[in-house]
Amino acid sequence: MNILFLNSSVNIAKNTWWHHGLGCLVAILKDNGFKVEVTTLFSEKEHLKVFSKIESFQPKIIGFSSVASQFKFIKSLSLEIKKKFPHLIVVCGGVHPTIFPDCLKEAPGLDGIFRGESEFAFLELAIRVKEGKPFHDISNFAYLNDAEELVLNPLRPLIENLDMLPFSDREAFNYEEILKSTKGRTRFIFNRGCPYSCTYCCNHALAKVYGLKIMKPRFRSPELSVKEIMRVLKKYKVKNIFIIDEIFGLNREWLLEFCALYKKYIKLPFECFQRANFVDEEKLIRLKDAGCFSVAFGVESGSDFIRNKIMNRQMTREQIISAFRLCHRLGLKTVASNIIGLPFETKEMIFETIKLNREILPHSSIVGIFYPYPGTELEKLCREKNLINEEKLNDPNFVERKRGSVLNLEIPDGELDWFRKNWYRLIYRNPNTMFLHPKRLILGEGYKGLRRAARKVPFIYNIYQNIKY
């Protein structure tokens, strides 16, 4: 039996991203004898491409995975599919349906949704469809009954032993082309769950779905984690690795074992995410010794009010400064991730974020505009205060975190976008930092573009590389 997944990546950079969770599900289904393919969609106008694929591949199940910003495209496409191919079973899983199951009421093209960790629930769906059996009572499944009432089936327990999951199937995503686009940079994730409850993030909402206070972290064993990397290295040309665990190495014993194995068997430079109030010198030394060259931190806001009262980051300014200074002293590059356009934020608070970035002086500073994910505490606050502009929220041309805000704020969209576009200039072109990062001083926002262009001319690129950070 054939199963087709439609990977909705509308308004996301082409050929730079693949879906790790979907890759795991593809692997499980293939291991159980199903023929599975993935078609990635970069535009909401690719209906004809989808119809052609359905006609040639002849699937019995169409599956989507969705975050909030992609669901408006998925509900439109699923309806078109259902009109043309009414015999197909069309379902959707992912973070958005999990923490906001009411989304099913606005998606008549879907037969149901999956909530939570549904790898084996989806496998059960596939088996039942293949055998011609009813499937609406499957665990983790949700559907609308004849009275149009939402029915939420009980959830399977969280998967405690991640070693029981197969390695994600990258081949289904045309992974060789993705690696060409990323210049050999590949991503891995080895854990699930985060013990923190930041109000803008999905983790606290996921915990509530399971009746928990926090999502206790669970890990794939260090041995299998390294084995997965080795498996990818045998098949693809990889230059460096980005470990995208939300906070890498939450379990110190796990981290030490992983670092020892990575240093012995992999020997490639890698990057990872850390949390400023969680790192210490011993941990960073071990990471660097294993091959880590860059650490990314969520700074988010320079305003203590926004960072801790609104976002619930539970992190002091001093802890952020200390973490970056420690990385600089140890010779690790740093990335600072920031968010602007938050509820109750003023222009003065945005400048506090800029000032903090100037003080910590990351090698790279990135910024996005806040987007209220349904089901999160901060989205609920935005609705309580009537801050959400529904017209903007449902605008198909709106690009999440990159073009203005979906909130009705005191700061106009044009000014928010100005901050976003001029972020590098605001941080690196000032008397305190302008001579510390010469590349950014000289090139400004053209820094990354020139780097990409210089790669094509070896002589110029060698000169470029010798300009000190």
Short mmCIF file of C-alpha atoms in Angstrom, two decimals:
data_model
loop_
_atom_site.label_atom_id
_atom_site.label_comp_id
_atom_site.label_asym_id
_atom_site.label_seq_id
_atom_site.Cartn_x
_atom_site.Cartn_y
_atom_site.Cartn_z
CA MET A 1 0.00 0.00 0.00
CA ASN A 2 1.24 3.48 -0.88
CA ILE A 3 1.34 6.45 1.49
CA LEU A 4 2.15 10.00 0.39
CA PHE A 5 3.33 12.72 2.77
CA LEU A 6 3.07 16.34 1.68
CA ASN A 7 5.75 18.36 3.45
CA SER A 8 4.41 21.92 3.59
CA SER A 9 7.32 24.38 3.52
CA VAL A 10 5.58 27.42 2.06
CA ASN A 11 7.68 30.59 2.40
CA ILE A 12 10.61 28.56 3.74
CA ALA A 13 13.96 28.67 1.91
CA LYS A 14 14.10 25.96 -0.74
CA ASN A 15 16.38 22.93 -0.35
CA THR A 16 17.79 23.95 3.04
CA TRP A 17 15.46 22.10 5.38
CA TRP A 18 14.04 18.64 5.95
CA HIS A 19 11.54 17.29 8.48
CA HIS A 20 13.23 15.09 11.09
CA GLY A 21 10.00 13.82 12.69
CA LEU A 22 8.43 13.02 9.35
CA GLY A 23 11.63 11.22 8.35
CA CYS A 24 11.32 8.99 11.41
CA LEU A 25 7.71 8.14 10.53
CA VAL A 26 8.70 7.36 6.94
CA ALA A 27 11.35 4.94 8.23
CA ILE A 28 8.87 3.15 10.50
CA LEU A 29 6.35 2.72 7.69
CA LYS A 30 8.99 1.46 5.25
CA ASP A 31 10.25 -1.02 7.86
CA ASN A 32 6.71 -2.39 8.00
CA GLY A 33 6.40 -2.94 4.27
CA PHE A 34 4.63 0.24 3.13
CA LYS A 35 5.76 2.20 0.09
CA VAL A 36 6.20 5.82 1.17
CA GLU A 37 7.12 9.00 -0.67
CA VAL A 38 7.44 12.64 0.37
CA THR A 39 6.66 15.66 -1.80
CA THR A 40 7.83 19.02 -0.45
CA LEU A 41 5.75 22.08 -1.31
CA PHE A 42 7.28 25.56 -1.36
CA SER A 43 4.24 27.44 -2.69
CA GLU A 44 0.53 27.46 -1.94
CA LYS A 45 -0.05 27.31 -5.71
CA GLU A 46 1.34 23.79 -6.22
CA HIS A 47 -2.03 22.01 -6.35
CA LEU A 48 -1.43 20.69 -9.88
CA LYS A 49 1.92 19.23 -8.79
CA VAL A 50 0.16 17.41 -5.95
CA PHE A 51 -2.67 16.14 -8.15
CA SER A 52 -0.15 14.77 -10.66
CA LYS A 53 1.76 13.01 -7.91
CA ILE A 54 -1.41 11.44 -6.49
CA GLU A 55 -2.47 10.18 -9.92
CA SER A 56 0.94 8.60 -10.62
CA PHE A 57 1.71 7.24 -7.13
CA GLN A 58 -1.84 6.11 -6.23
CA PRO A 59 -1.63 6.44 -2.42
CA LYS A 60 -4.42 5.40 -0.09
CA ILE A 61 -3.37 7.83 2.67
CA ILE A 62 -2.23 11.45 2.39
CA GLY A 63 -0.40 12.78 5.45
CA PHE A 64 0.61 16.29 6.53
CA SER A 65 2.61 17.57 9.49
CA SER A 66 1.93 21.13 10.54
CA VAL A 67 3.08 24.05 12.61
CA ALA A 68 0.67 26.96 13.09
CA SER A 69 1.89 29.11 10.20
CA GLN A 70 1.59 26.24 7.67
CA PHE A 71 -1.91 25.12 8.62
CA LYS A 72 -3.70 27.74 6.53
CA PHE A 73 -2.06 26.23 3.43
CA ILE A 74 -2.72 22.66 4.56
CA LYS A 75 -6.43 23.18 5.18
CA SER A 76 -6.79 24.74 1.71
CA LEU A 77 -4.82 22.03 -0.09
CA SER A 78 -6.45 19.16 1.83
CA LEU A 79 -9.89 20.44 0.77
CA GLU A 80 -8.81 20.55 -2.88
CA ILE A 81 -7.45 17.01 -2.60
CA LYS A 82 -10.65 15.76 -0.98
CA LYS A 83 -12.80 17.30 -3.71
CA LYS A 84 -10.80 15.67 -6.51
CA PHE A 85 -9.98 12.39 -4.72
CA PRO A 86 -12.82 11.80 -2.20
CA HIS A 87 -11.78 8.17 -1.63
CA LEU A 88 -8.42 9.16 -0.09
CA ILE A 89 -7.87 9.32 3.66
CA VAL A 90 -6.30 12.68 4.49
CA VAL A 91 -4.82 13.32 7.95
CA CYS A 92 -2.52 15.78 9.67
CA GLY A 93 -0.19 15.58 12.68
CA GLY A 94 2.49 17.77 14.21
CA VAL A 95 2.75 20.44 16.88
CA HIS A 96 -0.20 22.56 15.75
CA PRO A 97 -2.89 19.83 15.80
CA THR A 98 -1.43 18.52 19.07
CA ILE A 99 -1.72 21.71 21.10
CA PHE A 100 -4.66 23.19 19.16
CA PRO A 101 -6.91 20.27 18.10
CA ASP A 102 -9.81 22.65 17.41
CA CYS A 103 -8.01 23.40 14.13
CA LEU A 104 -9.80 20.34 12.74
CA LYS A 105 -13.11 22.24 12.85
CA GLU A 106 -11.82 24.66 10.23
CA ALA A 107 -10.36 21.97 7.93
CA PRO A 108 -13.17 20.04 6.20
CA GLY A 109 -10.65 18.38 3.88
CA LEU A 110 -9.12 16.40 6.77
CA ASP A 111 -10.55 13.09 7.98
CA GLY A 112 -8.82 13.61 11.31
CA ILE A 113 -5.68 14.68 13.11
CA PHE A 114 -3.01 12.99 15.22
CA ARG A 115 -1.97 14.44 18.57
CA GLY A 116 1.31 13.92 20.39
CA GLU A 117 3.95 11.36 19.54
CA SER A 118 2.07 9.40 16.91
CA GLU A 119 4.64 7.32 15.04
CA PHE A 120 3.09 4.03 16.10
CA ALA A 121 -0.47 5.38 16.05
CA PHE A 122 0.02 6.30 12.38
CA LEU A 123 1.46 2.85 11.72
CA GLU A 124 -1.72 1.38 13.20
CA LEU A 125 -3.78 3.61 10.89
CA ALA A 126 -1.84 2.34 7.87
CA ILE A 127 -2.32 -1.29 8.89
CA ARG A 128 -6.06 -0.86 9.43
CA VAL A 129 -6.55 0.95 6.11
CA LYS A 130 -4.60 -1.78 4.34
CA GLU A 131 -6.83 -4.41 5.96
CA GLY A 132 -10.02 -2.43 5.30
CA LYS A 133 -10.82 -1.98 9.00
CA PRO A 134 -12.28 1.09 10.82
CA PHE A 135 -9.68 3.42 12.29
CA HIS A 136 -11.46 6.21 14.17
CA ASP A 137 -10.82 4.60 17.57
CA ILE A 138 -7.01 4.60 17.19
CA SER A 139 -5.08 6.16 20.09
CA ASN A 140 -3.85 9.72 19.51
CA PHE A 141 -6.45 10.20 16.73
CA ALA A 142 -9.03 12.99 16.81
CA TYR A 143 -12.01 13.45 14.49
CA LEU A 144 -15.40 15.12 14.14
CA ASN A 145 -18.40 12.88 14.80
CA ASP A 146 -21.74 13.06 12.96
CA ALA A 147 -22.78 15.96 15.20
CA GLU A 148 -19.59 17.85 14.19
CA GLU A 149 -18.27 17.48 17.75
CA LEU A 150 -14.55 17.04 18.29
CA VAL A 151 -13.65 13.59 19.63
CA LEU A 152 -10.19 13.23 21.20
CA ASN A 153 -9.06 9.64 21.62
CA PRO A 154 -6.73 8.75 24.54
CA LEU A 155 -3.00 9.27 24.01
CA ARG A 156 -0.37 6.59 23.95
CA PRO A 157 2.35 7.12 26.60
CA LEU A 158 5.33 9.22 25.57
CA ILE A 159 8.14 7.18 24.03
CA GLU A 160 10.65 6.86 26.87
CA ASN A 161 13.25 4.80 25.03
CA LEU A 162 14.18 6.73 21.89
CA ASP A 163 16.48 3.90 20.85
CA MET A 164 13.39 1.98 19.75
CA LEU A 165 12.87 4.52 16.94
CA PRO A 166 14.66 4.00 13.62
CA PHE A 167 16.99 6.59 12.17
CA SER A 168 15.15 9.22 10.16
CA ASP A 169 14.85 8.51 6.44
CA ARG A 170 16.68 11.37 4.72
CA GLU A 171 16.57 9.84 1.27
CA ALA A 172 12.84 10.58 1.01
CA PHE A 173 13.66 14.32 1.08
CA ASN A 174 16.21 14.38 -1.76
CA TYR A 175 18.83 14.92 0.90
CA GLU A 176 21.82 15.12 -1.41
CA GLU A 177 20.39 18.29 -2.96
CA ILE A 178 19.73 19.74 0.48
CA LEU A 179 23.37 19.19 1.46
CA LYS A 180 24.51 20.96 -1.68
CA SER A 181 22.39 23.97 -0.71
CA THR A 182 23.73 24.00 2.85
CA LYS A 183 27.37 23.54 1.75
CA GLY A 184 27.61 20.20 3.55
CA ARG A 185 26.01 21.30 6.83
CA THR A 186 23.70 18.62 8.19
CA ARG A 187 21.36 18.49 11.20
CA PHE A 188 20.74 15.89 13.88
CA ILE A 189 18.46 15.75 16.90
CA PHE A 190 19.00 13.28 19.74
CA ASN A 191 16.46 14.16 22.41
CA ARG A 192 12.82 15.05 22.97
CA GLY A 193 11.42 17.33 25.63
CA CYS A 194 12.53 20.49 27.44
CA PRO A 195 12.18 21.13 31.19
CA TYR A 196 11.56 24.86 30.79
CA SER A 197 8.20 26.60 30.31
CA CYS A 198 8.85 29.61 28.09
CA THR A 199 5.44 31.11 27.29
CA TYR A 200 6.07 31.61 23.55
CA CYS A 201 7.28 28.03 22.97
CA CYS A 202 5.25 24.86 22.49
CA ASN A 203 6.91 22.74 25.20
CA HIS A 204 4.70 23.83 28.10
CA ALA A 205 1.62 23.32 25.90
CA LEU A 206 2.81 19.83 24.89
CA ALA A 207 3.28 18.98 28.58
CA LYS A 208 -0.31 19.99 29.32
CA VAL A 209 -1.59 17.72 26.55
CA TYR A 210 -0.02 14.81 28.44
CA GLY A 211 -1.14 16.05 31.86
CA LEU A 212 2.43 16.96 32.85
CA LYS A 213 3.98 20.06 34.38
CA ILE A 214 7.05 19.86 32.15
CA MET A 215 8.21 17.76 29.20
CA LYS A 216 10.91 15.69 30.86
CA PRO A 217 13.82 15.28 28.42
CA ARG A 218 14.35 11.84 26.89
CA PHE A 219 17.47 10.84 24.99
CA ARG A 220 18.65 8.46 22.33
CA SER A 221 21.71 6.64 23.70
CA PRO A 222 25.11 8.21 22.92
CA GLU A 223 26.10 5.05 21.05
CA LEU A 224 23.12 5.14 18.69
CA SER A 225 23.40 8.91 18.30
CA VAL A 226 26.97 8.58 17.04
CA LYS A 227 25.98 5.56 14.94
CA GLU A 228 23.33 7.65 13.18
CA ILE A 229 25.92 10.30 12.35
CA MET A 230 28.30 7.64 11.02
CA ARG A 231 25.53 6.21 8.86
CA VAL A 232 24.89 9.61 7.26
CA LEU A 233 28.63 10.25 6.76
CA LYS A 234 28.98 7.00 4.83
CA LYS A 235 26.33 8.07 2.33
CA TYR A 236 26.71 11.85 2.05
CA LYS A 237 29.46 14.46 1.85
CA VAL A 238 29.20 16.29 5.16
CA LYS A 239 31.46 19.16 6.22
CA ASN A 240 30.01 20.14 9.58
CA ILE A 241 27.18 19.11 11.87
CA PHE A 242 24.49 21.11 13.64
CA ILE A 243 22.93 19.35 16.64
CA ILE A 244 19.50 20.94 17.02
CA ASP A 245 18.46 19.56 20.41
CA GLU A 246 16.76 22.54 22.07
CA ILE A 247 19.37 22.43 24.85
CA PHE A 248 22.15 20.03 23.93
CA GLY A 249 23.40 17.80 26.74
CA LEU A 250 20.77 18.40 29.40
CA ASN A 251 22.00 15.17 30.98
CA ARG A 252 25.67 15.73 31.83
CA GLU A 253 26.55 12.03 32.01
CA TRP A 254 25.01 11.54 28.57
CA LEU A 255 26.92 14.53 27.21
CA LEU A 256 30.30 13.36 28.47
CA GLU A 257 29.80 9.91 26.94
CA PHE A 258 28.62 11.41 23.65
CA CYS A 259 31.57 13.80 23.44
CA ALA A 260 34.06 10.96 23.98
CA LEU A 261 32.46 8.85 21.22
CA TYR A 262 32.10 11.83 18.85
CA LYS A 263 35.76 12.77 19.25
CA LYS A 264 36.83 9.17 18.60
CA TYR A 265 34.62 8.32 15.62
CA ILE A 266 33.32 11.49 13.94
CA LYS A 267 36.03 14.17 14.10
CA LEU A 268 33.99 16.84 12.33
CA PRO A 269 33.28 20.37 13.57
CA PHE A 270 29.82 20.77 15.07
CA GLU A 271 27.46 23.43 16.40
CA CYS A 272 24.80 23.16 19.09
CA PHE A 273 22.20 25.04 21.12
CA GLN A 274 22.79 25.88 24.78
CA ARG A 275 21.01 27.89 27.45
CA ALA A 276 22.84 30.77 29.13
CA ASN A 277 21.86 29.82 32.68
CA PHE A 278 22.73 26.16 32.10
CA VAL A 279 26.29 26.20 30.74
CA ASP A 280 29.48 26.16 32.76
CA GLU A 281 33.18 26.09 31.95
CA GLU A 282 33.61 22.31 32.27
CA LYS A 283 30.74 21.63 29.89
CA LEU A 284 32.01 24.07 27.26
CA ILE A 285 35.55 22.70 27.50
CA ARG A 286 34.25 19.17 26.87
CA LEU A 287 32.19 20.38 23.93
CA LYS A 288 35.14 22.20 22.37
CA ASP A 289 37.45 19.23 22.91
CA ALA A 290 34.96 17.01 21.05
CA GLY A 291 34.87 19.36 18.05
CA CYS A 292 32.28 22.01 18.88
CA PHE A 293 33.19 25.34 17.30
CA SER A 294 29.99 27.37 17.73
CA VAL A 295 27.29 27.65 20.39
CA ALA A 296 23.88 29.28 19.88
CA PHE A 297 21.96 30.87 22.75
CA GLY A 298 18.43 32.20 23.00
CA VAL A 299 18.98 35.75 24.27
CA GLU A 300 15.47 36.74 23.13
CA SER A 301 15.25 40.15 24.85
CA GLY A 302 17.46 42.66 26.63
CA SER A 303 14.49 43.79 28.72
CA ASP A 304 14.22 41.94 32.02
CA PHE A 305 10.46 42.58 31.99
CA ILE A 306 9.94 41.09 28.54
CA ARG A 307 12.41 38.23 28.97
CA ASN A 308 11.25 37.02 32.39
CA LYS A 309 7.74 38.35 33.00
CA ILE A 310 6.32 38.01 29.49
CA MET A 311 8.44 35.15 28.09
CA ASN A 312 9.16 33.33 31.39
CA ARG A 313 12.78 32.72 30.45
CA GLN A 314 13.91 32.63 34.11
CA MET A 315 17.28 34.06 33.14
CA THR A 316 19.17 37.14 34.31
CA ARG A 317 21.07 39.61 32.19
CA GLU A 318 24.21 38.73 34.13
CA GLN A 319 23.85 35.03 33.27
CA ILE A 320 23.60 35.86 29.56
CA ILE A 321 26.68 38.11 29.67
CA SER A 322 28.63 35.51 31.65
CA ALA A 323 27.81 32.69 29.19
CA PHE A 324 28.98 34.70 26.18
CA ARG A 325 32.15 35.89 27.91
CA LEU A 326 32.97 32.31 28.83
CA CYS A 327 32.55 31.16 25.23
CA HIS A 328 34.73 34.01 23.95
CA ARG A 329 37.44 33.17 26.49
CA LEU A 330 37.43 29.52 25.43
CA GLY A 331 37.55 30.38 21.73
CA LEU A 332 34.04 29.27 20.84
CA LYS A 333 32.03 31.22 18.31
CA THR A 334 28.59 32.34 19.44
CA VAL A 335 25.17 32.99 17.96
CA ALA A 336 22.56 35.13 19.71
CA SER A 337 18.91 34.54 18.83
CA ASN A 338 16.53 37.43 19.53
CA ILE A 339 12.80 38.15 19.26
CA ILE A 340 11.15 41.55 18.82
CA GLY A 341 7.51 42.62 18.47
CA LEU A 342 6.37 41.00 21.72
CA PRO A 343 3.26 42.04 23.65
CA PHE A 344 3.83 45.23 25.68
CA GLU A 345 7.28 45.77 24.14
CA THR A 346 8.32 49.35 23.43
CA LYS A 347 10.99 50.73 21.11
CA GLU A 348 13.08 51.47 24.18
CA MET A 349 12.94 47.77 25.09
CA ILE A 350 14.07 46.78 21.60
CA PHE A 351 17.05 49.10 22.03
CA GLU A 352 17.77 47.32 25.32
CA THR A 353 18.03 44.10 23.31
CA ILE A 354 20.37 45.79 20.85
CA LYS A 355 22.53 47.13 23.71
CA LEU A 356 22.73 43.67 25.29
CA ASN A 357 23.84 42.18 21.96
CA ARG A 358 26.52 44.86 21.67
CA GLU A 359 27.76 43.94 25.14
CA ILE A 360 27.86 40.17 24.63
CA LEU A 361 29.19 40.63 21.08
CA PRO A 362 28.12 37.36 19.41
CA HIS A 363 29.83 36.30 16.20
CA SER A 364 26.36 36.30 14.68
CA SER A 365 23.14 37.89 15.92
CA ILE A 366 19.79 36.94 14.42
CA VAL A 367 16.33 38.33 15.04
CA GLY A 368 12.76 37.32 14.31
CA ILE A 369 9.41 38.98 14.87
CA PHE A 370 7.18 37.32 17.47
CA TYR A 371 4.44 35.00 16.19
CA PRO A 372 1.70 33.82 18.63
CA TYR A 373 1.45 30.05 18.30
CA PRO A 374 -2.07 28.79 19.16
CA GLY A 375 -2.13 26.74 22.34
CA THR A 376 0.77 28.59 24.00
CA GLU A 377 0.41 30.79 27.07
CA LEU A 378 1.60 33.89 25.25
CA GLU A 379 -0.92 33.37 22.46
CA LYS A 380 -3.67 33.13 25.09
CA LEU A 381 -2.47 36.39 26.63
CA CYS A 382 -2.53 38.06 23.22
CA ARG A 383 -6.14 36.97 22.72
CA GLU A 384 -7.17 38.08 26.20
CA LYS A 385 -5.76 41.55 25.49
CA ASN A 386 -7.27 41.64 21.94
CA LEU A 387 -3.84 42.06 20.40
CA ILE A 388 -4.19 39.64 17.47
CA ASN A 389 -5.09 41.03 14.07
CA GLU A 390 -7.07 38.21 12.45
CA GLU A 391 -6.77 39.69 8.96
CA LYS A 392 -2.99 39.62 9.14
CA LEU A 393 -3.01 36.19 10.80
CA ASN A 394 -4.95 34.65 7.90
CA ASP A 395 -3.19 36.54 5.12
CA PRO A 396 -1.66 33.88 2.80
CA ASN A 397 1.14 36.29 1.88
CA PHE A 398 2.21 36.80 5.48
CA VAL A 399 5.61 35.26 6.27
CA GLU A 400 5.96 34.14 9.87
CA ARG A 401 8.62 36.03 11.88
CA LYS A 402 9.91 37.90 8.81
CA ARG A 403 7.37 40.50 7.72
CA GLY A 404 5.83 42.62 10.41
CA SER A 405 3.64 41.32 13.21
CA VAL A 406 0.19 39.76 13.41
CA LEU A 407 -0.34 41.76 16.61
CA ASN A 408 -1.85 45.21 17.01
CA LEU A 409 1.14 46.90 18.65
CA GLU A 410 2.16 50.44 19.48
CA ILE A 411 5.23 49.90 17.29
CA PRO A 412 4.15 50.04 13.60
CA ASP A 413 4.94 47.09 11.33
CA GLY A 414 7.22 49.26 9.24
CA GLU A 415 9.40 50.07 12.24
CA LEU A 416 9.56 46.42 13.37
CA ASP A 417 10.64 45.40 9.90
CA TRP A 418 13.20 48.22 9.88
CA PHE A 419 14.74 46.84 13.09
CA ARG A 420 14.82 43.34 11.59
CA LYS A 421 16.42 44.43 8.30
CA ASN A 422 18.99 46.68 10.00
CA TRP A 423 19.83 44.36 12.89
CA TYR A 424 23.46 43.78 11.88
CA ARG A 425 24.07 47.48 11.33
CA LEU A 426 22.53 48.40 14.68
CA ILE A 427 24.72 45.93 16.58
CA TYR A 428 28.02 45.91 14.74
CA ARG A 429 28.29 49.47 13.37
CA ASN A 430 28.76 51.38 16.60
CA PRO A 431 31.84 52.71 18.45
CA ASN A 432 31.88 49.86 20.97
CA THR A 433 31.85 46.96 18.49
CA MET A 434 32.81 48.28 15.05
CA PHE A 435 36.46 47.19 15.21
CA LEU A 436 35.83 43.82 16.83
CA HIS A 437 34.10 42.25 13.80
CA PRO A 438 35.78 43.83 10.73
CA LYS A 439 33.84 41.70 8.24
CA ARG A 440 30.54 43.04 9.46
CA LEU A 441 31.85 46.61 9.81
CA ILE A 442 32.93 46.67 6.16
CA LEU A 443 30.17 44.65 4.59
CA GLY A 444 27.08 45.29 6.74
CA GLU A 445 24.06 43.29 5.58
CA GLY A 446 26.02 42.26 2.47
CA TYR A 447 28.30 40.16 4.68
CA LYS A 448 26.55 36.84 4.09
CA GLY A 449 25.83 37.54 0.44
CA LEU A 450 29.46 38.37 -0.30
CA ARG A 451 30.57 35.24 1.53
CA ARG A 452 28.36 33.12 -0.71
CA ALA A 453 29.63 34.89 -3.84
CA ALA A 454 33.27 34.66 -2.72
CA ARG A 455 33.03 30.89 -2.38
CA LYS A 456 32.75 30.68 -6.16
CA VAL A 457 36.16 32.37 -6.62
CA PRO A 458 38.84 30.52 -4.58
CA PHE A 459 41.39 33.37 -4.69
CA ILE A 460 38.91 35.96 -3.37
CA TYR A 461 37.54 33.52 -0.80
CA ASN A 462 41.03 32.88 0.61
CA ILE A 463 41.49 36.62 1.15
CA TYR A 464 38.02 36.88 2.68
CA GLN A 465 38.73 34.01 5.09
CA ASN A 466 41.88 35.74 6.33
CA ILE A 467 39.96 38.84 7.49
CA LYS A 468 39.85 38.34 11.25
CA TYR A 469 36.45 37.98 12.91
#
